[in-house]
Short mmCIF file of C-alpha atoms in Angstrom, two decimals:
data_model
loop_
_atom_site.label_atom_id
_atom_site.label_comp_id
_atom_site.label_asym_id
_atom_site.label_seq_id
_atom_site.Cartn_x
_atom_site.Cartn_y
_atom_site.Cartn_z
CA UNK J 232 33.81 -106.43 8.45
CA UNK J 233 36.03 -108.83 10.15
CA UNK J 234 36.47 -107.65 13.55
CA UNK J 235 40.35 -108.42 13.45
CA UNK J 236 40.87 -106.14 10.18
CA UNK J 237 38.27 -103.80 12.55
CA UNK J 238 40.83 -103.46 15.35
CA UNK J 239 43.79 -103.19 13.06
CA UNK J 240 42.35 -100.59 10.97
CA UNK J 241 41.88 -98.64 14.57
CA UNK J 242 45.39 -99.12 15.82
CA UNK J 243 47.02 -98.21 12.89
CA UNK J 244 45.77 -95.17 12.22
CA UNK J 245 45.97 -94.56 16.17
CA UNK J 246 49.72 -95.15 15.74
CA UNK J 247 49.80 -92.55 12.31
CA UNK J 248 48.61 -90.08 14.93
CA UNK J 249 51.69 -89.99 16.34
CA UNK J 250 53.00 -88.08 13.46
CA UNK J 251 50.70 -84.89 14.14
CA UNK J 252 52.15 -85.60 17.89
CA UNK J 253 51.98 -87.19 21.04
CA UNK J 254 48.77 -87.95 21.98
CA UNK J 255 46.92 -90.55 24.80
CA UNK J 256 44.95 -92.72 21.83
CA UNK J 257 49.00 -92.76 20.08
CA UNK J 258 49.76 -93.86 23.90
CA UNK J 259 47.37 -96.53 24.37
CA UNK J 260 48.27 -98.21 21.15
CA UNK J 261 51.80 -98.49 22.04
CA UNK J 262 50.92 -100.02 24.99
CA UNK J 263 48.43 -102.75 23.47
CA UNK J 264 51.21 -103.42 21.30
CA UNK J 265 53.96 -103.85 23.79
CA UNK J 266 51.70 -105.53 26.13
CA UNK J 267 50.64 -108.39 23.76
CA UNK J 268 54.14 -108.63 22.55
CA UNK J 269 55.34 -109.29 26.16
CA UNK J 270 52.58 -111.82 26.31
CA UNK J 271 52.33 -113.84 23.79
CA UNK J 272 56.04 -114.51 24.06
CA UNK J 273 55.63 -114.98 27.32
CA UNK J 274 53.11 -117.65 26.75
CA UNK J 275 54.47 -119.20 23.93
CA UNK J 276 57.88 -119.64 26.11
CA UNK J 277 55.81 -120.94 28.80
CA UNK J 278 54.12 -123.76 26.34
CA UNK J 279 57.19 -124.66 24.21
CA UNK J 280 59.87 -124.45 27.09
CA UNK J 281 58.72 -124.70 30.12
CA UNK J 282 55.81 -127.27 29.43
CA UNK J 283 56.87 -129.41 26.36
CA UNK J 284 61.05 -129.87 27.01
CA UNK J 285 60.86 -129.74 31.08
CA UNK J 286 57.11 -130.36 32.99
CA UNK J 287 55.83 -132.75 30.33
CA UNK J 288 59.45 -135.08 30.17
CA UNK J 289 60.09 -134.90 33.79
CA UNK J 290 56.81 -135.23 35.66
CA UNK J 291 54.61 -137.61 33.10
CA UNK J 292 57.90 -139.38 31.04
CA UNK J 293 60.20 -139.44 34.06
CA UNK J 294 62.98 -138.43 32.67
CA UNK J 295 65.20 -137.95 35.56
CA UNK J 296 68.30 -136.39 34.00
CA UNK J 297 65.70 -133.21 33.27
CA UNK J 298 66.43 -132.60 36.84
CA UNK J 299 69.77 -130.64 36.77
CA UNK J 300 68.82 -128.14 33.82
CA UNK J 301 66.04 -128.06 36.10
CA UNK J 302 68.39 -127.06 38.96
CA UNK J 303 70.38 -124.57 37.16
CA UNK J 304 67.22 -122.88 35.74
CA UNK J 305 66.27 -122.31 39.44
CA UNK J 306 69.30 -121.28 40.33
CA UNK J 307 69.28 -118.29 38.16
CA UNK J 308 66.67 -116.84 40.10
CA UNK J 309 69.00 -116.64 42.84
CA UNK J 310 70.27 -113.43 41.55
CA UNK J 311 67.52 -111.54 43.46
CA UNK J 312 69.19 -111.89 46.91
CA UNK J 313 72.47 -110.92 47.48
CA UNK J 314 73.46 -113.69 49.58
CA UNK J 315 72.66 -116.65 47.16
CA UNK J 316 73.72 -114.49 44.06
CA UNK J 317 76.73 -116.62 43.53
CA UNK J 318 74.78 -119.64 42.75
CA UNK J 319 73.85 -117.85 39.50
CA UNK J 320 77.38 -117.85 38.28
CA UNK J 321 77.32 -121.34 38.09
CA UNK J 322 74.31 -121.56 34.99
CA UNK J 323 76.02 -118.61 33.56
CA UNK J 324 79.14 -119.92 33.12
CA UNK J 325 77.51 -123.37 31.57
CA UNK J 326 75.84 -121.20 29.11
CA UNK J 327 78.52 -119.29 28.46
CA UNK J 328 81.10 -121.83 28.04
CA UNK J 329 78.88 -124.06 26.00
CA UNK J 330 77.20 -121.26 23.71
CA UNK J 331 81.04 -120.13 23.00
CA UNK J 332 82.31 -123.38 22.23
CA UNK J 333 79.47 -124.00 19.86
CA UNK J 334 79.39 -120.40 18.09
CA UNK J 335 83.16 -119.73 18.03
CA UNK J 336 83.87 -122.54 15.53
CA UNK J 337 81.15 -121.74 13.18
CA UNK J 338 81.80 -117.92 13.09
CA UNK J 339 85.33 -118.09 12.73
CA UNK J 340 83.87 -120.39 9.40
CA UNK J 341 81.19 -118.60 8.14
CA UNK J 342 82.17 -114.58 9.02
CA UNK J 343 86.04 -115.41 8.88
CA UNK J 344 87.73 -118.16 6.63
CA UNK J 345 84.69 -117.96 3.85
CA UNK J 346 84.83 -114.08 4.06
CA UNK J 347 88.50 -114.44 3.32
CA UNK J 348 88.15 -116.69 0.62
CA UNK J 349 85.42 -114.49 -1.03
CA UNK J 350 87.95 -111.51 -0.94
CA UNK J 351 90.11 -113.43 -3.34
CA UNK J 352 89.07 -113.15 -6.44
CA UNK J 353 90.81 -113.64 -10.03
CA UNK J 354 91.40 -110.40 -11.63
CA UNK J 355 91.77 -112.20 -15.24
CA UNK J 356 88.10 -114.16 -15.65
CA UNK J 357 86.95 -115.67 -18.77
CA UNK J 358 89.93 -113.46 -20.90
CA UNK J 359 88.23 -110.21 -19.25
CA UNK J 360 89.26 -107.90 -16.56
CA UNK J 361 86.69 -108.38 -13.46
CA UNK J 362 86.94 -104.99 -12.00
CA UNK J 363 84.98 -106.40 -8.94
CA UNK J 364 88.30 -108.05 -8.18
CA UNK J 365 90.94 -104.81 -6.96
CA UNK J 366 87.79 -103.23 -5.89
CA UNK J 367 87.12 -105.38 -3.75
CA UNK J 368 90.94 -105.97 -2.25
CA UNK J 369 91.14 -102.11 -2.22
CA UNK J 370 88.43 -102.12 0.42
CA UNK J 371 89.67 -104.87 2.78
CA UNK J 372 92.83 -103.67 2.86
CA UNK J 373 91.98 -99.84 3.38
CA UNK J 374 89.01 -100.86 5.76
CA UNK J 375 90.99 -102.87 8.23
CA UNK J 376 94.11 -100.43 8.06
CA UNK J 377 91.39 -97.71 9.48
CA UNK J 378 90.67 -100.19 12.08
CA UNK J 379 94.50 -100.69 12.61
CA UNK J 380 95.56 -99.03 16.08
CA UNK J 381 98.93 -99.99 16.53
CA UNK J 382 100.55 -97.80 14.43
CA UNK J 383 99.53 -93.97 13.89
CA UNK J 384 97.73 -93.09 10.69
CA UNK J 385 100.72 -90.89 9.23
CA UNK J 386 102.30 -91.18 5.70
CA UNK J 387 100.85 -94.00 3.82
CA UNK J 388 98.78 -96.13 6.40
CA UNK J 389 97.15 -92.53 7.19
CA UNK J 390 96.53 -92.53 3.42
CA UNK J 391 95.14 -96.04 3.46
CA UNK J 392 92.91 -95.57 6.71
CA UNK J 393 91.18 -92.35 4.96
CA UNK J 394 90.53 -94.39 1.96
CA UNK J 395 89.14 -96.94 4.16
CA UNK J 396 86.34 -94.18 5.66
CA UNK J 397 85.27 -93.94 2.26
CA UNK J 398 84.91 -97.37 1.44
CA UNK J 399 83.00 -97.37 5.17
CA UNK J 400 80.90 -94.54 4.34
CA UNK J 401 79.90 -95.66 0.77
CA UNK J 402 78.52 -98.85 3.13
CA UNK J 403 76.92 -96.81 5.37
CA UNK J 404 75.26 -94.50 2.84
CA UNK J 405 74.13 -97.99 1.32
CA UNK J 406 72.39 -98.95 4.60
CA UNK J 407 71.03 -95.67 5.57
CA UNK J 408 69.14 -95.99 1.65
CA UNK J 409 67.69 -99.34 2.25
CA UNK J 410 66.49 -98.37 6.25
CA UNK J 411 64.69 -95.45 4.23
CA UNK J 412 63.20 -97.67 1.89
CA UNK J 413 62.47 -100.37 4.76
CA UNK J 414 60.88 -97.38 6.52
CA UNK J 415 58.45 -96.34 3.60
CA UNK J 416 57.66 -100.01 2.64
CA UNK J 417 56.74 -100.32 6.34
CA UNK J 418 54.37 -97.87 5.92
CA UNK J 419 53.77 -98.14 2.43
CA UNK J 420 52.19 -102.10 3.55
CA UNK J 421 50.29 -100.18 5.97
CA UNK J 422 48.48 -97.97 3.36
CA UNK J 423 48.21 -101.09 1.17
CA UNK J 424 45.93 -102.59 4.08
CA UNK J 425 44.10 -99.15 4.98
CA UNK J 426 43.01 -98.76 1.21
CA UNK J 427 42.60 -102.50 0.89
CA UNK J 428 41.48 -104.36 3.52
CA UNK J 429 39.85 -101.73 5.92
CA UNK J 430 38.31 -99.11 3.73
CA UNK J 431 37.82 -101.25 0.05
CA UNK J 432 38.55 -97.90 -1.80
CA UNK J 433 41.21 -100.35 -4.04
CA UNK J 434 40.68 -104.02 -5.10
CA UNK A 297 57.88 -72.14 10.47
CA UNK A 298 57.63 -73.67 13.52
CA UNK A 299 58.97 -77.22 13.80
CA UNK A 300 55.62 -79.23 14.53
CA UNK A 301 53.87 -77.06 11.47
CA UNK A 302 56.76 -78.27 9.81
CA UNK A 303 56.45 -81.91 10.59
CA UNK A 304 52.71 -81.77 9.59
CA UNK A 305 53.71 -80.96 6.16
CA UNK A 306 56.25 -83.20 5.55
CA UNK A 307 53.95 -85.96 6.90
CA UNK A 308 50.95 -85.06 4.89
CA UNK A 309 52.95 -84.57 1.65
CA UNK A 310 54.14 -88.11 2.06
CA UNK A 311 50.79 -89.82 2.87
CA UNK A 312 49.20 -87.99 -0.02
CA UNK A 313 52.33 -88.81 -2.41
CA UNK A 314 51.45 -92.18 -1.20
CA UNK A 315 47.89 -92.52 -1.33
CA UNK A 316 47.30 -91.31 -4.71
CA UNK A 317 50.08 -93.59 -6.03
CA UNK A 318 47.83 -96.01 -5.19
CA UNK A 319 45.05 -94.87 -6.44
CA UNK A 320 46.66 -94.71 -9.63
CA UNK A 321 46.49 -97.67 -11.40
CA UNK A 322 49.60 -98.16 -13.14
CA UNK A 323 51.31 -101.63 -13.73
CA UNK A 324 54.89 -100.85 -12.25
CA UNK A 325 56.86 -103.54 -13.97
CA UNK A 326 60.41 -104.22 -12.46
CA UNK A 327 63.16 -106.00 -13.72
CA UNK A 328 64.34 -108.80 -11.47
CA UNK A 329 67.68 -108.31 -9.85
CA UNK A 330 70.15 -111.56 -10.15
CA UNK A 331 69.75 -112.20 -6.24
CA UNK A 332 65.71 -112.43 -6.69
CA UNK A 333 65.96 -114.43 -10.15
CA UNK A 334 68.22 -116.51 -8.96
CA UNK A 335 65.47 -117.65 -5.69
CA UNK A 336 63.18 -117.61 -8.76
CA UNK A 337 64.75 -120.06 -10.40
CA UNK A 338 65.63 -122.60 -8.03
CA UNK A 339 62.30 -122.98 -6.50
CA UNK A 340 61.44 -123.21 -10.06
CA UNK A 341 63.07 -126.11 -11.25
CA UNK A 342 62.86 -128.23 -8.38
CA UNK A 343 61.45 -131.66 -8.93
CA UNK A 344 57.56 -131.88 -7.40
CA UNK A 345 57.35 -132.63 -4.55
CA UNK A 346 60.79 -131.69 -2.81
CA UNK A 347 60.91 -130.74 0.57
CA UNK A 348 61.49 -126.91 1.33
CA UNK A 349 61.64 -125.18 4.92
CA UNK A 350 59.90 -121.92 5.58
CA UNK A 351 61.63 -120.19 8.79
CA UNK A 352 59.22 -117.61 9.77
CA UNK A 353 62.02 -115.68 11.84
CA UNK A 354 60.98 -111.94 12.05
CA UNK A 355 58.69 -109.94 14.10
CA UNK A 356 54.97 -108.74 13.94
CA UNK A 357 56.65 -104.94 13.40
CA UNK A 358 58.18 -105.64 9.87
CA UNK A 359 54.94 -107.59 8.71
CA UNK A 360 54.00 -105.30 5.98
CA UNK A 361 57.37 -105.42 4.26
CA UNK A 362 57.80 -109.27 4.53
CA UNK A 363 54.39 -110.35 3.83
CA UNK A 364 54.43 -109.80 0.44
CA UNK A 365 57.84 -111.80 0.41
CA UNK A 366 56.51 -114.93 2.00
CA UNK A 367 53.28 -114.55 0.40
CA UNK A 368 55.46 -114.70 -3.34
CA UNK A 369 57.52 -117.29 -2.35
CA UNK A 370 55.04 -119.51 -0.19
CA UNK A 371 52.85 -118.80 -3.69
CA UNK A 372 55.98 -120.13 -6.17
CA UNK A 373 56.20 -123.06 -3.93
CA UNK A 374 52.59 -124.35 -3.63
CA UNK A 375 52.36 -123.77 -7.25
CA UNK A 376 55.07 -126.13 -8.40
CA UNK A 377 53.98 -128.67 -5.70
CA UNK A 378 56.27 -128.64 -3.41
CA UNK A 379 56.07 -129.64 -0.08
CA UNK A 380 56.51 -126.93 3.12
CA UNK A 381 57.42 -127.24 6.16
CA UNK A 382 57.00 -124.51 8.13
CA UNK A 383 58.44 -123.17 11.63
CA UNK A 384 59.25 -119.81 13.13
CA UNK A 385 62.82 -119.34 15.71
CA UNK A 386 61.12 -115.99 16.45
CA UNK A 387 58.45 -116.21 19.29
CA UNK A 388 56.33 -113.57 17.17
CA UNK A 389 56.56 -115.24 13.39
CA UNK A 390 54.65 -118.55 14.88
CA UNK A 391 50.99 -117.34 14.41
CA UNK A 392 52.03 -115.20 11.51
CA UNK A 393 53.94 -117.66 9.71
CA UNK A 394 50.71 -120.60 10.38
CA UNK A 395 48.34 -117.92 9.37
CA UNK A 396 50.39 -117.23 5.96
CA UNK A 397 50.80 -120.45 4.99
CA UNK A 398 47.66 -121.34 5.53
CA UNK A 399 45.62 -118.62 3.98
CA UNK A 400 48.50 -119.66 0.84
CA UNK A 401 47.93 -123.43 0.57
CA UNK A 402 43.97 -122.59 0.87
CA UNK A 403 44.74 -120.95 -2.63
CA UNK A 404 46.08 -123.78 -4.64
CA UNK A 405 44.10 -126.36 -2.23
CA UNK A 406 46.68 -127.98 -0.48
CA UNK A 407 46.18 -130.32 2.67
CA UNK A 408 47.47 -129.57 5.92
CA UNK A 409 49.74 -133.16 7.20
CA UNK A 410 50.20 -134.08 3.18
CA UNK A 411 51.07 -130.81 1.50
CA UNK A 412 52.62 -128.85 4.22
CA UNK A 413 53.27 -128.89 7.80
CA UNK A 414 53.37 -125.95 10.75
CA UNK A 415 56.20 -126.95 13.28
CA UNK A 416 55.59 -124.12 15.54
CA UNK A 417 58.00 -122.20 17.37
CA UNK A 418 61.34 -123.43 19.01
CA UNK A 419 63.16 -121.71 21.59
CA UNK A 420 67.14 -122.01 21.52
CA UNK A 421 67.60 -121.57 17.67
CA UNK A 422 70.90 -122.34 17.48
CA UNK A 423 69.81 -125.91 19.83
CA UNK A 424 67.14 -125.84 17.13
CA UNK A 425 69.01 -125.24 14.00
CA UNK A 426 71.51 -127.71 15.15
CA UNK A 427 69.36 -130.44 15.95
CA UNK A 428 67.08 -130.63 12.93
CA UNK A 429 70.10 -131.81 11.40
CA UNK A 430 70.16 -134.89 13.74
CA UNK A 431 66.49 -135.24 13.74
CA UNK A 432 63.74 -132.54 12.61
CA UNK A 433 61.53 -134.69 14.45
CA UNK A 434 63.40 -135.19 18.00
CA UNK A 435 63.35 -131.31 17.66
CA UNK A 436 59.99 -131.21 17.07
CA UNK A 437 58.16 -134.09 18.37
CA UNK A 438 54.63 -132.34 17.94
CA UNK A 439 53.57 -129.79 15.75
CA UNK A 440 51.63 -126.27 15.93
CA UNK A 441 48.45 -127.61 16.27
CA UNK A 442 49.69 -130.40 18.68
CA UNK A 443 49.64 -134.02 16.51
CA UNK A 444 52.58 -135.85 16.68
CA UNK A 445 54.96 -135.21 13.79
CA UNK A 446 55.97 -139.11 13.13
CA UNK A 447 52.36 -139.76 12.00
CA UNK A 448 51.98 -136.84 9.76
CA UNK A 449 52.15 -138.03 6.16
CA UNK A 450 54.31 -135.76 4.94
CA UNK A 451 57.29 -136.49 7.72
CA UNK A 452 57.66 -140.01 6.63
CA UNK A 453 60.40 -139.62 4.43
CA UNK A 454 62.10 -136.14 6.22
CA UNK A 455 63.97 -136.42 8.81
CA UNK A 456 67.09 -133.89 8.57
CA UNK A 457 69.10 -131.89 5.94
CA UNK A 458 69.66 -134.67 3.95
CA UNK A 459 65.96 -134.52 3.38
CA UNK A 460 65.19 -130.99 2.30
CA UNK A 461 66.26 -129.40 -0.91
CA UNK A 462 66.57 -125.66 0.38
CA UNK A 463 65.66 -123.39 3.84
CA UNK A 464 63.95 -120.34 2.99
CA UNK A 465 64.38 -117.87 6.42
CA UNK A 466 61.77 -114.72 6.13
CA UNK A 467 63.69 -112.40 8.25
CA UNK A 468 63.94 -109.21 9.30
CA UNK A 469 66.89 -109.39 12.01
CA UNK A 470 70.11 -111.81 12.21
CA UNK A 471 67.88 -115.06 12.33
CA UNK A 472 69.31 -116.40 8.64
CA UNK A 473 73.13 -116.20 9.78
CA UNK A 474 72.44 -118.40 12.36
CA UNK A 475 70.94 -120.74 9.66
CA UNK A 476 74.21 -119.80 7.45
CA UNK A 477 76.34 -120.34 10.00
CA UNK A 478 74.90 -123.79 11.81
CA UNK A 479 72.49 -125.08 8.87
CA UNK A 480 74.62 -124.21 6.10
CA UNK A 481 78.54 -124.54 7.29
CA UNK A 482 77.86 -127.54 9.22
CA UNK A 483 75.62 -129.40 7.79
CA UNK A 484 76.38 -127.83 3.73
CA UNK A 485 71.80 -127.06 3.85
CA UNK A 486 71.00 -124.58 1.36
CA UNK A 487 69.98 -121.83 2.82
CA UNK A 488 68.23 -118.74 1.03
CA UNK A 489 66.38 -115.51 2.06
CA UNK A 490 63.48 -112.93 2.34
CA UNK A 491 64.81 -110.09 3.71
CA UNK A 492 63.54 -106.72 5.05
CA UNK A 493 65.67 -103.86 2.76
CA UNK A 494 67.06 -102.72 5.65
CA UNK A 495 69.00 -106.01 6.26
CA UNK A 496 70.19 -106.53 2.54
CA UNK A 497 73.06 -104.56 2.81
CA UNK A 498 73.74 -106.62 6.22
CA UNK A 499 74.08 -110.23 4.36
CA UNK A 500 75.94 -108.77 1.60
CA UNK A 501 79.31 -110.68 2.77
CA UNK A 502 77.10 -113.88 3.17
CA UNK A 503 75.58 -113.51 -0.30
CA UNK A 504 78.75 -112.55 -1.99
CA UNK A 505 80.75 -115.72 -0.72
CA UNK A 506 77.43 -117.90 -1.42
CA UNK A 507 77.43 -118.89 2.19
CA UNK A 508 73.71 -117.49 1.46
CA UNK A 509 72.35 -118.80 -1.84
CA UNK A 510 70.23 -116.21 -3.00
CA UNK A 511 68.08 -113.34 -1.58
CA UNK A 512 64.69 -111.42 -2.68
CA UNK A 513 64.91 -108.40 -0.82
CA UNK A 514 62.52 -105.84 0.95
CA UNK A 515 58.97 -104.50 -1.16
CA UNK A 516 61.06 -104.39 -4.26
CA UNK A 517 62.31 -107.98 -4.16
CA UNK A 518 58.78 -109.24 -3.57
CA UNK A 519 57.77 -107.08 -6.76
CA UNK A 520 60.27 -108.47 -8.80
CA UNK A 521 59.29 -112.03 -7.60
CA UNK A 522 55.53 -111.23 -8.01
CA UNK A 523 56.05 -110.73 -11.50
CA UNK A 524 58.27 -113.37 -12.43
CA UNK A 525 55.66 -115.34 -11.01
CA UNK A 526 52.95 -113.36 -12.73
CA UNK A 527 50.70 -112.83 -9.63
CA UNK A 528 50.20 -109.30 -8.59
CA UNK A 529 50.81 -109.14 -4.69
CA UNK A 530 51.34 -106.52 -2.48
CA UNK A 531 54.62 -105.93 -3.91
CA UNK A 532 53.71 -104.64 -7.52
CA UNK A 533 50.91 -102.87 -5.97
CA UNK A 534 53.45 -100.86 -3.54
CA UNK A 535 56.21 -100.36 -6.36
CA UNK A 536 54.74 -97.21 -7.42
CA UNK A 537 54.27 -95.66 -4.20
CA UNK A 538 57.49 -96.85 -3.46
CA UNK A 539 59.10 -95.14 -6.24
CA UNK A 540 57.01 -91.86 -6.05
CA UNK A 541 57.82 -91.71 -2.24
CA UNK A 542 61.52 -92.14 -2.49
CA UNK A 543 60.91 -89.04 -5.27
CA UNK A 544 59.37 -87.07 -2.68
CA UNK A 545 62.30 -87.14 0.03
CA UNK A 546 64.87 -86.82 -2.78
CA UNK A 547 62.86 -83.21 -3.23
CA UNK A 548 62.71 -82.48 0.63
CA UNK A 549 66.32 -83.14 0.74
CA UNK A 550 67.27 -80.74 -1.92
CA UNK A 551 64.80 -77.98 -0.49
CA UNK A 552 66.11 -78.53 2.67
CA UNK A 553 69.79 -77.97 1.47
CA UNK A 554 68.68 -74.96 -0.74
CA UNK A 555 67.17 -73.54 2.69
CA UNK A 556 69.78 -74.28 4.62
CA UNK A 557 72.33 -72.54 2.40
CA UNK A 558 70.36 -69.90 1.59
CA UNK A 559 69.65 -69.00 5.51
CA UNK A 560 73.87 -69.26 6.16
CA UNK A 561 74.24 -66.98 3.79
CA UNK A 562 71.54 -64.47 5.01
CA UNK A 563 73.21 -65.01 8.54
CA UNK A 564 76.55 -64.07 6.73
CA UNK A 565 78.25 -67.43 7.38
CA UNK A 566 79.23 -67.57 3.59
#
């Protein structure tokens, strides 16, 4: 047997103990897993970050300008003392500043304006009623007057608003089905490889 | 009953409700859902030898639910002779999304530099996402296994959006709205998805105002694709487990409400 189906075959069913309870092999499998999770990421960060866009283009291609993301990387470190802490502030608000300016744009786009757009829908289509249509307006507008603060939830915004919980549970019922069935494919995979892979019993 | 006794039981039922599902052999056929056929049918009809990215943006954790998913749609694509390229903006999809696409273009004998290509793993995804659509190669000046990407055959002709048909992101977090949002609203890339279940109900919104083109969805959605396909994957082979073990907590939840109802009562609470 291959030795890497081996060692999986091992771990997960050390893992499955977990479910008769907490137990040391449960424990060390955990660990391995959080331990080579750390790092390989770690690693990988190392190669394709550290090495590939700052080490290799500064030292052996000599580009210069590397030097000041350089600078600001370093200076992040100066969080550990309290005295040079303030340095920090100075990559921070870079980062900030630039990841804002490039994000806000595109999700005001893509979770906003094209949201918006899809919430309009013709309720006449093709010389049929499309239900989907006051469905769908019914919910944005009941949804965001439960999110509305400014004015108390009385009379017909308090009507509204409770509609809206509905609407918000029916989406949270939806999610809490698909986790479950995310959960049992999970482990449904798991068996697949136990039965398949580790023990033959299935072809 | 004391709780861990309890917790014993329910956990053995469901390993044994699972287990013996699949020792049945039963060919669990499933009809597609729109979001799946739709995937289906693009990769379908696209002309040979069109350029498709794979995104392998998920971690090691949710491999057994989006392994068959790749594995279906890395399958459709090698089949119709498409070319891959492949990359992960999730430090732990790299080796898993190399070894997939490997062990998949080993099937239909594809060559690695001609057929397909491993990128590797880029920190910064939106930096990443951004600046494939400038230059795929400026963003990735080397590939997993360390040649230069310029001299790789099948890079000649690709070097941004304008040069792939569609990006496929296997995810099981937020990864593909950060395609949706940078690939697709900036630079109008097609973007479509293999999804964990748990995030389907997540890119809804995204789906719904075909931001996000189409999605194949959790151990279902790879079923579906498996047999539109007509390759039996891990998907059709997990259907009817799936099915039998949703069965079994739809009976613990009603036993559980019978004996919580019937122990108010006994207590007098009505």
């Amino acid at each position: 047997m291959d030795i890497g189906i081996l060692v999986a075959g091992i771990l997960t069913l050390a893992v499955f103990s977990f479910l008769y309870k907490d137990n040391p092999v449960y424990k060390a499998a955990e660990s391995w897993l959080i331990g080579l999770s750390v790092g390989y990421a770690l690693v990988i960060f190392w190669q394709t970050t550290i090495i590939d866009l700052l080490l290799v283009p500064l030292f052996s291609e000599g580009r210069l300008i590397l030097i000041i993301p350089f600078l600001l990387g370093l200076m992040m470190f100066s969080r550990f003392s309290k005295k040079t802490s303030w340095l920090s502030r100075i990559p921070i608000a870079l980062m900030i500043g630039a990841g804002a300016g490039v994000a806000i744009p595109a999700m005001l786009y893509a979770r906003t304006l094209k949201q918006m757009s899809a919430s309009v829908m013709p309720i006449i289509e093709n010389g049929s009623l499309n239900i989907e249509a006051p469905v769908v307006a019914l919910g944005v507008i009941s949804t965001l007057a439960y999110f509305y603060f400014s004015r108390e939830h009385k009379g017909v915004m308090g009507s509204t608003a409770r509609l809206g919980t509905y609407f918000l549970m029916i989406f949270f019922g939806a999610t809490f089905g698909y986790t479950v069935m995310s959960r049992m494919s999970t482990f449904i995979g798991r068996v697949d490889f136990l039965l398949t892979d580790f023990l033959h019993l299935i072809k | 009953m004391d709780r861990l006794r309890t917790r014993w039981i329910i956990f053995s039922g469901l390993a044994i409700v699972v287990i013996v599902s699949y020792l049945i052999t039963i060919k669990f056929k499933t009809a597609p859902s729109p979001a799946t056929l739709k995937a289906y049918k693009y990769l379908d009809t696209l002309p040979e030898k069109s350029v498709v990215i794979f995104s392998f943006d998920h971690e090691a954790s949710s491999l057994p639910e989006i392994q068959p998913i790749a594995l279906a749609m890395l399958r459709h694509a090698f089949k119709n002779d498409l070319k891959i390229v492949g990359l992960s903006l999730f430090a732990e999809g790299t080796a898993i999304g190399y070894d997939l696409l490997s062990k998949t273009a080993r099937e239909y004998d594809r060559q690695y530099g001609s057929d397909y290509i491993f990128l590797g793993f880029k920190p910064q995804y939106i930096s990443a996402i951004l600046g494939m659509g400038e230059s795929i190669k400026r963003v990735f000046p080397e590939d997993y296994l360390g040649n230069m990407t310029d001299t790789m055959p099948i890079m000649l002709g690709i070097d941004s959006y304008d040069n792939i048909e569609m990006v496929v992101s296997i995810a099981d977090g937020d990864r593909t709205v950060q395609w949706v949002e940078y690939a697709g609203a900036r630079y109008n890339q097609k973007v479509m998805a293999g999804l964990t279940a748990a995030m389907i109900t997540s890119y809804d919104p995204y789906l719904s105002s075909e931001q996000l083109y189409a999605v194949v969805g959790g151990l279902r959605g790879a079923a579906e694709y498996e047999n539109l396909l007509d390759k039996r994957g891990g998907g059709s082979r997990g259907m009817l487990a799936q099915s039998a073990a949703h069965l079994y907590i739809l009976a613990l939840v009603i036993v559980g409400n019978i004996i919580y109802f019937r122990n108010r009562r006994r207590r007098g609470g009505g």
